[in-house]
PDB file of C-alpha atoms in Angstrom:
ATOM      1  CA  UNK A   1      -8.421   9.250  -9.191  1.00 75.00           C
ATOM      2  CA  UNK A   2     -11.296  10.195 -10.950  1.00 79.00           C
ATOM      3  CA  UNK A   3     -10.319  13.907 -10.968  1.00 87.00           C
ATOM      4  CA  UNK A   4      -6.925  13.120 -11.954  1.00 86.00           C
ATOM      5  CA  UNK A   5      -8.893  11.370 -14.941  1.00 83.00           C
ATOM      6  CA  UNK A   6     -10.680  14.175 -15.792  1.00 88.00           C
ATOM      7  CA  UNK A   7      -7.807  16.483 -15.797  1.00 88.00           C
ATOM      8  CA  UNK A   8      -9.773  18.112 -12.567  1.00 94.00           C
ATOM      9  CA  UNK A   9      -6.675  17.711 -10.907  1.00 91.00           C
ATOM     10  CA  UNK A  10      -2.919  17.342 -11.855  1.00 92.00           C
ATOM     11  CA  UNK A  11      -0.984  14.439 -10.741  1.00 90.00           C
ATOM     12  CA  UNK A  12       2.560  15.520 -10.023  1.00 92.00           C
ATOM     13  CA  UNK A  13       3.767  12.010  -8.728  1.00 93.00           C
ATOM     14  CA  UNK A  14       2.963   8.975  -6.957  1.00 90.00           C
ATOM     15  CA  UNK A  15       4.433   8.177  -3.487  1.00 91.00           C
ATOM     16  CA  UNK A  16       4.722   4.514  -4.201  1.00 88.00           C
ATOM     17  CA  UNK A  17       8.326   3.313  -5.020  1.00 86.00           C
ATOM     18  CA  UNK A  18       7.069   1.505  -8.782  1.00 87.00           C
ATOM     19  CA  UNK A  19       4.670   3.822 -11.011  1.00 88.00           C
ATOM     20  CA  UNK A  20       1.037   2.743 -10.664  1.00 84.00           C
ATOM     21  CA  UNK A  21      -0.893   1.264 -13.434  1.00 79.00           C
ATOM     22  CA  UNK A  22      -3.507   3.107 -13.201  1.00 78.00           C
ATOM     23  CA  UNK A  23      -1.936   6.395 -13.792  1.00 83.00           C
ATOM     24  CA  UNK A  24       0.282   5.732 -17.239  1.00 84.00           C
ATOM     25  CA  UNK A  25       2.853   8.483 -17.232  1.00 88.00           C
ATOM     26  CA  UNK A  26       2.752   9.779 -13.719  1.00 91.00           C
ATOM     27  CA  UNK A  27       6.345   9.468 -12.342  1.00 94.00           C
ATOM     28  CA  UNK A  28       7.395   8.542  -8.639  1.00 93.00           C
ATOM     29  CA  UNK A  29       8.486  10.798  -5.784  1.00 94.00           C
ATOM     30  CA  UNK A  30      11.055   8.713  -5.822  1.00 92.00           C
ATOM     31  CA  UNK A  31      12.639   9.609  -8.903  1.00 91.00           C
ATOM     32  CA  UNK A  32      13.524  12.959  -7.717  1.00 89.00           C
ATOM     33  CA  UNK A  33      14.411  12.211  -4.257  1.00 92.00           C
ATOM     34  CA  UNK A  34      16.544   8.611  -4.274  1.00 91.00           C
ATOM     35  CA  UNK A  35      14.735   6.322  -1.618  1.00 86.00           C
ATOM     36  CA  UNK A  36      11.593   8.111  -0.893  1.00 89.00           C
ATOM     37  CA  UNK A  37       8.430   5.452  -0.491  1.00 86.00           C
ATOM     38  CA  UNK A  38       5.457   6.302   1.470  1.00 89.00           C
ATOM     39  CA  UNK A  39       2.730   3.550   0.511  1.00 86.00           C
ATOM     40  CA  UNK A  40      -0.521   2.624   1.045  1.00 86.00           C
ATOM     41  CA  UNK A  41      -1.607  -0.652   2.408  1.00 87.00           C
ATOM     42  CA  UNK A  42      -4.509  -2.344   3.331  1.00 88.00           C
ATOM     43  CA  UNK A  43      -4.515  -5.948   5.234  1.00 90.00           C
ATOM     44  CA  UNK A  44      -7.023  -8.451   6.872  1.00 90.00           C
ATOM     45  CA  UNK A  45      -6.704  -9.645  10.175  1.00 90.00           C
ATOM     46  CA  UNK A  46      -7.966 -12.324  12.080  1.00 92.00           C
ATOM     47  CA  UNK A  47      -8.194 -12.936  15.782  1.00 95.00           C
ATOM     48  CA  UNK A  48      -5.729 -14.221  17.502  1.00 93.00           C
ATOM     49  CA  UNK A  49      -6.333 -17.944  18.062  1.00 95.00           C
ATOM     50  CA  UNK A  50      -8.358 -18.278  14.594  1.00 95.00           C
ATOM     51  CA  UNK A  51      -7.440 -22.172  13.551  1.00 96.00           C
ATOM     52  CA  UNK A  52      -4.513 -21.761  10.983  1.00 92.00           C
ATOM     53  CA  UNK A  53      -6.769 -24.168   8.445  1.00 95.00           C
ATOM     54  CA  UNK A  54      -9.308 -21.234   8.654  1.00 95.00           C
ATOM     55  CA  UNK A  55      -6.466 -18.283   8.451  1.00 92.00           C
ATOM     56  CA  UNK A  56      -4.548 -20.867   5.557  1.00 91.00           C
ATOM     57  CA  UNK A  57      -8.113 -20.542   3.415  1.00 94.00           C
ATOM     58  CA  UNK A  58      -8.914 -16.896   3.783  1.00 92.00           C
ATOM     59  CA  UNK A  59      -4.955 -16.279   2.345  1.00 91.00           C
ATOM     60  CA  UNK A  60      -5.409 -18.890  -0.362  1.00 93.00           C
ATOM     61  CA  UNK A  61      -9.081 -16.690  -1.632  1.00 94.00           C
ATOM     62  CA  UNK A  62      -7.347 -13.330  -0.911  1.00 91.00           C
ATOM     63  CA  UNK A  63      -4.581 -14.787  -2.976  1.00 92.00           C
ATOM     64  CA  UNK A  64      -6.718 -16.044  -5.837  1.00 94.00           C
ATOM     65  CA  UNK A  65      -9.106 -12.813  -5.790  1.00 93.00           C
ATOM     66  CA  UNK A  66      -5.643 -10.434  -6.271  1.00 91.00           C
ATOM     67  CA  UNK A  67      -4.691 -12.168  -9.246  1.00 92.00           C
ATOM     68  CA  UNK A  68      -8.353 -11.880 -10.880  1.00 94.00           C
ATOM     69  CA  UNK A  69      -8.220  -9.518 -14.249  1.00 94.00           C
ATOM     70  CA  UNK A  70     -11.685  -8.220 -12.968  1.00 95.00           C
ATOM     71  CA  UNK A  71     -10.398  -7.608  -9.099  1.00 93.00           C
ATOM     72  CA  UNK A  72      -6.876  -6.507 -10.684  1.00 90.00           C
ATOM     73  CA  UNK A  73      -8.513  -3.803 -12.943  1.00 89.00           C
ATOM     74  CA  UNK A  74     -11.158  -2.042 -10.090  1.00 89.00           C
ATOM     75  CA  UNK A  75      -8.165  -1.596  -7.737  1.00 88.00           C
ATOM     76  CA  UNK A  76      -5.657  -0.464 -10.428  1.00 83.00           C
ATOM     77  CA  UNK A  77      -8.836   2.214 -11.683  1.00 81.00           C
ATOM     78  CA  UNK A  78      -8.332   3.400  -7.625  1.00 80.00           C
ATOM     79  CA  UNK A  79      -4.323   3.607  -7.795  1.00 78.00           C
ATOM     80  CA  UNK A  80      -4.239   0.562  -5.890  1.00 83.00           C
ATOM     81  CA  UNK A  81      -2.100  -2.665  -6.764  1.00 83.00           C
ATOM     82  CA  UNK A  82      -3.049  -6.028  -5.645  1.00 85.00           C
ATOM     83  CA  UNK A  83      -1.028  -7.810  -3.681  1.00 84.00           C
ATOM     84  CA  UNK A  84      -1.230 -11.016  -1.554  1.00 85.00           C
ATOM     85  CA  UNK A  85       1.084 -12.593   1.021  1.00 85.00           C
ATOM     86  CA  UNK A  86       1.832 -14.693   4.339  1.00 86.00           C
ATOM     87  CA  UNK A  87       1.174 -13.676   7.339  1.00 85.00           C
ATOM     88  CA  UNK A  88       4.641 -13.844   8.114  1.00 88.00           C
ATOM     89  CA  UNK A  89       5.362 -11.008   5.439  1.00 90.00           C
ATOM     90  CA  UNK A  90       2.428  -9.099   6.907  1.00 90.00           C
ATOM     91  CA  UNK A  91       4.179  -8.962  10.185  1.00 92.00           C
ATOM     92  CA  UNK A  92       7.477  -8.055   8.349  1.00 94.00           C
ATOM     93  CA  UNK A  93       5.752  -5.279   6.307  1.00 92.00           C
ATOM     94  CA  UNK A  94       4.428  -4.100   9.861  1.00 94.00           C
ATOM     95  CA  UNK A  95       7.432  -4.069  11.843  1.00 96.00           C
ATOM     96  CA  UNK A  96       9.487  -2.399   9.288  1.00 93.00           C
ATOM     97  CA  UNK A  97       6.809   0.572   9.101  1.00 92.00           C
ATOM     98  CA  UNK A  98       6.650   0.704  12.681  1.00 95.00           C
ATOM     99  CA  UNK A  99      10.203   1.108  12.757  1.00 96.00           C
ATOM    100  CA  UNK A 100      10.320   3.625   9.830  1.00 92.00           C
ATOM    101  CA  UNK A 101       7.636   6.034  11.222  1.00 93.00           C
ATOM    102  CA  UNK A 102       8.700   5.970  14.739  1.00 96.00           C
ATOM    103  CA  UNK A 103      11.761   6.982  13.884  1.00 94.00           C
ATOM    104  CA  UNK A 104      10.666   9.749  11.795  1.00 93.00           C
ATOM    105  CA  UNK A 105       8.700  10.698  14.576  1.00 95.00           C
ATOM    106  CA  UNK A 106      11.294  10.748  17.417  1.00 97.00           C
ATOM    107  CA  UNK A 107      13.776  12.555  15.169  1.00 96.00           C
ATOM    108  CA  UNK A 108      11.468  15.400  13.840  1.00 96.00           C
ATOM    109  CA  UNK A 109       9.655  15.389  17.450  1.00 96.00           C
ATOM    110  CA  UNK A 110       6.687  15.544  15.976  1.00 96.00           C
ATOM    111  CA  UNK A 111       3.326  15.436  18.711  1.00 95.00           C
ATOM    112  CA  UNK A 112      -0.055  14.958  18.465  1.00 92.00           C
ATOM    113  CA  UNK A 113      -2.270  18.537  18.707  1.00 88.00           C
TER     114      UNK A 113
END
């Protein structure tokens, strides 16, 4: 980002499927090529067999922190945009990529070098 910022580098467009704050102007991949999404995301885990009471409070601060102007404005500065969920939408997000990727992967054969 920061060489994007400083006109170091040129953003041609995000992968994301929305436009990212943090870069006013830059369009999407998408735009050009209907359905296109590649995103970034980050998530915390717990161990299996964490209490849920312990899981349930972790969610509810993750929750709180991704709303935060402070929180909301470092991330957007990095590209990134805040989100929080459940852990049931975590698994969704999960199996959906897995799905995505390995079938990219089967029908390109692509292997590991």
């Amino acid at each position: 980002m920061p060489f994007v910022k400083t006109g170091q580098l040129k953003a041609l467009a995000v992968t994301s499927k929305d436009t990212v704050a943090g870069l006013p102007g830059i369009p999407t991949v998408a735009g050009n090529f209907p359905g296109f999404s590649s995103e970034l995301w980050i998530a915390l885990m717990a161990p299996a067999g964490t209490p849920a009471a312990v899981t349930e409070k972790i969610r509810q601060s993750l929750a709180q922190a991704s709303k935060d102007p402070q929180v909301v404005a470092k991330l957007e500065a990095q590209g990134l945009q805040p989100a929080a969920g459940s852990a049931g939408e975590l698994k969704s997000v999960i199996q959906a990529e897995s799905t995505r990727w390995s079938r990219i992967i089967i029908d390109n054969k692509i292997t590991a070098e």
